[in-house]
Coordinates of C-alpha atoms and ligand atoms in Angstrom, one line a residue:
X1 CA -27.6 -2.8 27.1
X2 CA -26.5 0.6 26.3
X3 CA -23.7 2.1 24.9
X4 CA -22.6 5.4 22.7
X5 CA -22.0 4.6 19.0
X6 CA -18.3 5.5 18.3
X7 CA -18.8 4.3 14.4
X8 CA -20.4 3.7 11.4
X9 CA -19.2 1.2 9.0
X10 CA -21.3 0.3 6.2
X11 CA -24.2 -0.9 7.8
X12 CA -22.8 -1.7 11.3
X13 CA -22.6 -0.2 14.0
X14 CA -19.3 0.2 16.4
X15 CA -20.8 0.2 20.2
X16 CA -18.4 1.0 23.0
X17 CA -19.2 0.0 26.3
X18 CA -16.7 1.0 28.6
X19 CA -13.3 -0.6 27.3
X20 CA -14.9 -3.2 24.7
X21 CA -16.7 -1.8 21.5
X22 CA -19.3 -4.4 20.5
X23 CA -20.3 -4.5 16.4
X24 CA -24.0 -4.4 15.7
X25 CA -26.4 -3.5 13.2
X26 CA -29.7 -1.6 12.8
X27 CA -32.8 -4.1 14.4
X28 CA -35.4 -3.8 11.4
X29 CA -37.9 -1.6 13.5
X30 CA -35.3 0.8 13.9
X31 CA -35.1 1.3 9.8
X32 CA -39.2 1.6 10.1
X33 CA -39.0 4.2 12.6
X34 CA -36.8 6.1 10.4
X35 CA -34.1 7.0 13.2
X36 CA -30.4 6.9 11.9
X37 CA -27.9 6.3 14.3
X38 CA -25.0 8.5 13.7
X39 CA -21.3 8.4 16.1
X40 CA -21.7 9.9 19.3
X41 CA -25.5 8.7 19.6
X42 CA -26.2 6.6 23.4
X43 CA -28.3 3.6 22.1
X44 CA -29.7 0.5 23.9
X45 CA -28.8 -2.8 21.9
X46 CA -29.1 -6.4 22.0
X47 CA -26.2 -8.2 22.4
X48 CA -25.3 -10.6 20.6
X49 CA -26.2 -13.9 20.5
X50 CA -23.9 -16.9 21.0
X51 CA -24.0 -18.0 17.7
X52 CA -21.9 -16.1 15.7
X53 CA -24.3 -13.4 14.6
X54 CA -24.7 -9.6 15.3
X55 CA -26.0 -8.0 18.1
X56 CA -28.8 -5.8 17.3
X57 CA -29.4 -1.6 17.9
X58 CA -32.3 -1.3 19.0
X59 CA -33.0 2.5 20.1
X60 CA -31.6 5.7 19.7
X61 CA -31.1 7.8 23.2
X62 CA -32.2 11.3 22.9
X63 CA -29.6 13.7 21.5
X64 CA -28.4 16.6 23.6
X65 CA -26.8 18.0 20.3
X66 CA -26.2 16.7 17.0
X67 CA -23.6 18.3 14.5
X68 CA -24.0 17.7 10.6
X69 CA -20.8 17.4 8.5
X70 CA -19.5 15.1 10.0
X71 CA -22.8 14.1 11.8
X72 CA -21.5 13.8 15.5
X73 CA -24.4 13.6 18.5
X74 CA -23.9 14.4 22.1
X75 CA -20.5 16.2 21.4
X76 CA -19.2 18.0 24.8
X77 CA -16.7 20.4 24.0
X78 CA -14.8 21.5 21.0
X79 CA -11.3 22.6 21.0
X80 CA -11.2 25.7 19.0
X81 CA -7.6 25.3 17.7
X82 CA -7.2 28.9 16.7
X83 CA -3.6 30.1 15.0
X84 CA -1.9 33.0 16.5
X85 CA -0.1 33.5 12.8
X86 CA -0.6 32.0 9.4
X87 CA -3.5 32.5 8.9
X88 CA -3.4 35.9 10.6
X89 CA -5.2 36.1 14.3
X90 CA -8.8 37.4 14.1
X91 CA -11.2 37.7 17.0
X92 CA -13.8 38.1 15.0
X93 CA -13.7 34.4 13.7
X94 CA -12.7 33.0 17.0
X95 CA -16.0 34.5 17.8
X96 CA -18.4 33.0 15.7
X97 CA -16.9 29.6 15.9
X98 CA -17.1 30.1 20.0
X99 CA -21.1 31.6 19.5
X100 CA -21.8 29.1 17.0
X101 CA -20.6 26.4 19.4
X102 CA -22.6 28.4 22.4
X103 CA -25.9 27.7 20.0
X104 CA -25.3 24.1 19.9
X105 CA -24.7 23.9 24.0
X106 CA -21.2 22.4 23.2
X107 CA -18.3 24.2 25.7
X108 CA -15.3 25.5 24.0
X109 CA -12.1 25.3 24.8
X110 CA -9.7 28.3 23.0
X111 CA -6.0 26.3 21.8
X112 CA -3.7 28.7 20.8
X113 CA -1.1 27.7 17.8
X114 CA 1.7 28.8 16.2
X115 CA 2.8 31.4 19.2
X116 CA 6.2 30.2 17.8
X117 CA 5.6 32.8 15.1
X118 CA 5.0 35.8 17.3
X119 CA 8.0 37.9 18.9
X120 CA 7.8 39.2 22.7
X121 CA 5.5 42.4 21.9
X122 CA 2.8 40.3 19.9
X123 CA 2.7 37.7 22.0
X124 CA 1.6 40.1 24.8
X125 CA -0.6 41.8 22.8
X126 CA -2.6 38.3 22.0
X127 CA -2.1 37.1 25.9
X128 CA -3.8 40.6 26.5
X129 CA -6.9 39.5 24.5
X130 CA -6.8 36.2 25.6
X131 CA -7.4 36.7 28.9
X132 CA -10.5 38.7 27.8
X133 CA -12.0 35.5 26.9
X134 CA -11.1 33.6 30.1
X135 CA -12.7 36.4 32.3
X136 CA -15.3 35.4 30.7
X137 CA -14.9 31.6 31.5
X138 CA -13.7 30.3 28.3
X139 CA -10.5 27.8 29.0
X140 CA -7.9 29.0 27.3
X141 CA -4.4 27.2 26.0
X142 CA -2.4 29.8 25.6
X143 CA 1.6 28.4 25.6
X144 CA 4.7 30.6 24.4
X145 CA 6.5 28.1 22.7
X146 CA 4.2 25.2 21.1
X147 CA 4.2 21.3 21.9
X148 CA 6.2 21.7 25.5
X149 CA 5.8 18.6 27.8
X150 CA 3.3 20.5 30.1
X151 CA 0.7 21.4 28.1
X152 CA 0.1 18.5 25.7
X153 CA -0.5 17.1 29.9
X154 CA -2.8 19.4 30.3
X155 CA -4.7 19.3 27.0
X156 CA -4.8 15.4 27.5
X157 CA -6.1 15.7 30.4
X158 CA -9.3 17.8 29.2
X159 CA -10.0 14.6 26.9
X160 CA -10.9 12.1 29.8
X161 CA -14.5 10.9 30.1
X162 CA -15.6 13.8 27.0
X163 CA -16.7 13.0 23.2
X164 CA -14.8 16.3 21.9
X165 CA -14.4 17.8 18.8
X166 CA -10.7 19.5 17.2
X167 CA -12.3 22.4 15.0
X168 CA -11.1 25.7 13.3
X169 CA -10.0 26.8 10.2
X170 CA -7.9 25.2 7.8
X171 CA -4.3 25.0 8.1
X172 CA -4.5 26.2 12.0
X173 CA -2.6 23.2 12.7
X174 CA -5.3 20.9 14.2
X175 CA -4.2 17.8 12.6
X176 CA 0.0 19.5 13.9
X177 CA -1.7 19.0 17.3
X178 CA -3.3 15.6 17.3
X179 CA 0.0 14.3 16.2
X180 CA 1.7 15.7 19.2
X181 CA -0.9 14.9 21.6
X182 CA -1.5 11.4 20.3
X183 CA 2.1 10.4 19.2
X184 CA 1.2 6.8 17.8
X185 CA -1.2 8.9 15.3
X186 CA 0.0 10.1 12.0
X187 CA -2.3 12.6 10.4
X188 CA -1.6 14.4 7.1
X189 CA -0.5 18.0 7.7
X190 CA -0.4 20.4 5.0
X191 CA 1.4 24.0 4.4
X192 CA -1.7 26.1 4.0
X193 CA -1.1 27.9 0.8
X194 CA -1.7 24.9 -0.3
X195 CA -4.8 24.0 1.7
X196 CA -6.1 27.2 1.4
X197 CA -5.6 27.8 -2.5
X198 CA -7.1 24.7 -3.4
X199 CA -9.6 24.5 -0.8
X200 CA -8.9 20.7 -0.2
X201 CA -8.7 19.1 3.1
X202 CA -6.2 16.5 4.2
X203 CA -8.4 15.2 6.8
X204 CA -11.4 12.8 6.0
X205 CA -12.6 10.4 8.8
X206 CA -15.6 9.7 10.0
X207 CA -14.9 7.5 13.1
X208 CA -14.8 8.8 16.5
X209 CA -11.2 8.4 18.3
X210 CA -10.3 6.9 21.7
X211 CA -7.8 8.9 23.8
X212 CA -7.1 9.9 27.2
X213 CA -9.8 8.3 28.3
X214 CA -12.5 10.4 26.1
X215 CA -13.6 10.2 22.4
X216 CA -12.2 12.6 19.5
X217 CA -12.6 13.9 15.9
X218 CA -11.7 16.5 13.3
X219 CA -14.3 18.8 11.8
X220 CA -13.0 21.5 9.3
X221 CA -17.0 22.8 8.6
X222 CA -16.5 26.5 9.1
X223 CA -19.0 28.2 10.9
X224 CA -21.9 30.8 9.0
Ligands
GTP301 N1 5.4 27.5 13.1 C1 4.4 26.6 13.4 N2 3.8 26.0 12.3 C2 2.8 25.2 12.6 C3 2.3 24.9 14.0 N3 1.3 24.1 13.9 C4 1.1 23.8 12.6 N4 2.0 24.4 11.8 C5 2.1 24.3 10.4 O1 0.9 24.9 9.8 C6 0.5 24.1 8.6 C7 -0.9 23.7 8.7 O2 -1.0 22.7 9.8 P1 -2.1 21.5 9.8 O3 -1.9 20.8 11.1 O4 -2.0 20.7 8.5 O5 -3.5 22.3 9.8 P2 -5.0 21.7 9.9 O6 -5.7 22.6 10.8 O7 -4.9 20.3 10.2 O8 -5.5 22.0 8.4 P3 -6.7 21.2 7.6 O9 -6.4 19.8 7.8 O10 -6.5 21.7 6.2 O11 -7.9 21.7 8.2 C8 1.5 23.0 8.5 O12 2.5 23.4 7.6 C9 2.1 22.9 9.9 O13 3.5 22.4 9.9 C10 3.0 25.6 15.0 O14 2.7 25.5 16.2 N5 4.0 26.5 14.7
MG302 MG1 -5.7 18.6 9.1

């Protein structure tokens, strides 16, 4: 059978195949061969048998990408949650995170926060440079006022049938997000003098998230 690893536990190995997610751990030639199965990977198992024991993974599925920290294959997009104030807007960030993104053939998708902050003038002015990057085909969440009913519908609706990452820099409100678009989740938020002063991060998981009919995670790693 085949499924896509959604995550690692000590040893097993959390299968999902379609709606069920079936534990199973590493058949000994895989360990021989030297191939660790990290979340996101497509891998043909053995089921298990009727006996109470583990099914067993048997092969790793070739990666069309693989990200390190947190290791996460075959990711499809990456929600580049990028704050409009606090930290202060830069396109030159927004860039390397979208480039760095480009190099690793994962789509981004641009999610504008804290537009709250901004009065009428700088708002424009950042709805100005925005569509700059959706001329050149980047999707771009751009709302006035944060969190209305229509857009956390329309960011849901990007999740379905995708393994997607929620990056960008710390305290742009990523984890603010996922607990509006998600509402049974409750992720730690932080203010981020705090985050930023003592370089800490209030977000450390590494399983991989089922929403909207797609797969999600966190990553903070800022990119070089
Ligand atoms: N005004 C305003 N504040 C926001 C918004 N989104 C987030 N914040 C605040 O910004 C701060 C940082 O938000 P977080 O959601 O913790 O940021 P994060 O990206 O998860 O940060 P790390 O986990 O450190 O990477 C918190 O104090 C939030 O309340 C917004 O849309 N408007
Ligand atoms: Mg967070």
């Amino acid at each position: 059978m085949q499924g896509q690893v959604i995550q690692l536990l000590s040893g097993y190995y959390d299968i999902a195949v379609g709606d069920q997610v079936i534990r199973t751990r590493a058949a000994g030639n895989l360990r021989q061969k030297k191939v660790s199965p990290i979340a996101g990977d497509f891998v043909e198992f053995t089921p298990a048998p009727d006996n109470g024991e583990l099914g067993y993974l048997t092969r790793v599925l070739p990666r069309r990408n693989a990200l390190v920290r947190p290791p996460v294959a075959n990711v499809d997009q990456a929600m580049v949650i990028t704050a409009a104030a606090e930290p202060t807007f830069a396109t030159n960030l927004l860039d390397r995170f979208l480039v760095y993104l480009a190099g690793q053939r994962i789509a981004g998708v641009i999610t504008v926060t804290k537009t709250d902050l901004l009065d009428d003038t700088a708002f424009a002015r950042l709805q100005a440079v925005m569509n700059g990057y959706e001329r050149i085909g980047y999707q771009v969440h751009l709302p006035r006022q944060p969190f209305g009913a229509a857009d956390l519908e329309a960011l849901r609706s990007v999740l379905n049938g995708r393994l997607t990452i929620f990056t960008g820099q710390t305290g742009a409100g990523k984890s603010t997000l996922l607990n509006h678009l998600v509402p049974d989740l409750s992720l730690a938020t932080a203010a981020i003098s705090k985050s930023l002063n003592r370089g800490k991060h209030t977000t450390r998981k590494t399983t991989l998230y089922r929403a909207y009919g797609g797969w999600w995670r966190t990553r903070q790693v800022f990119p070089r």
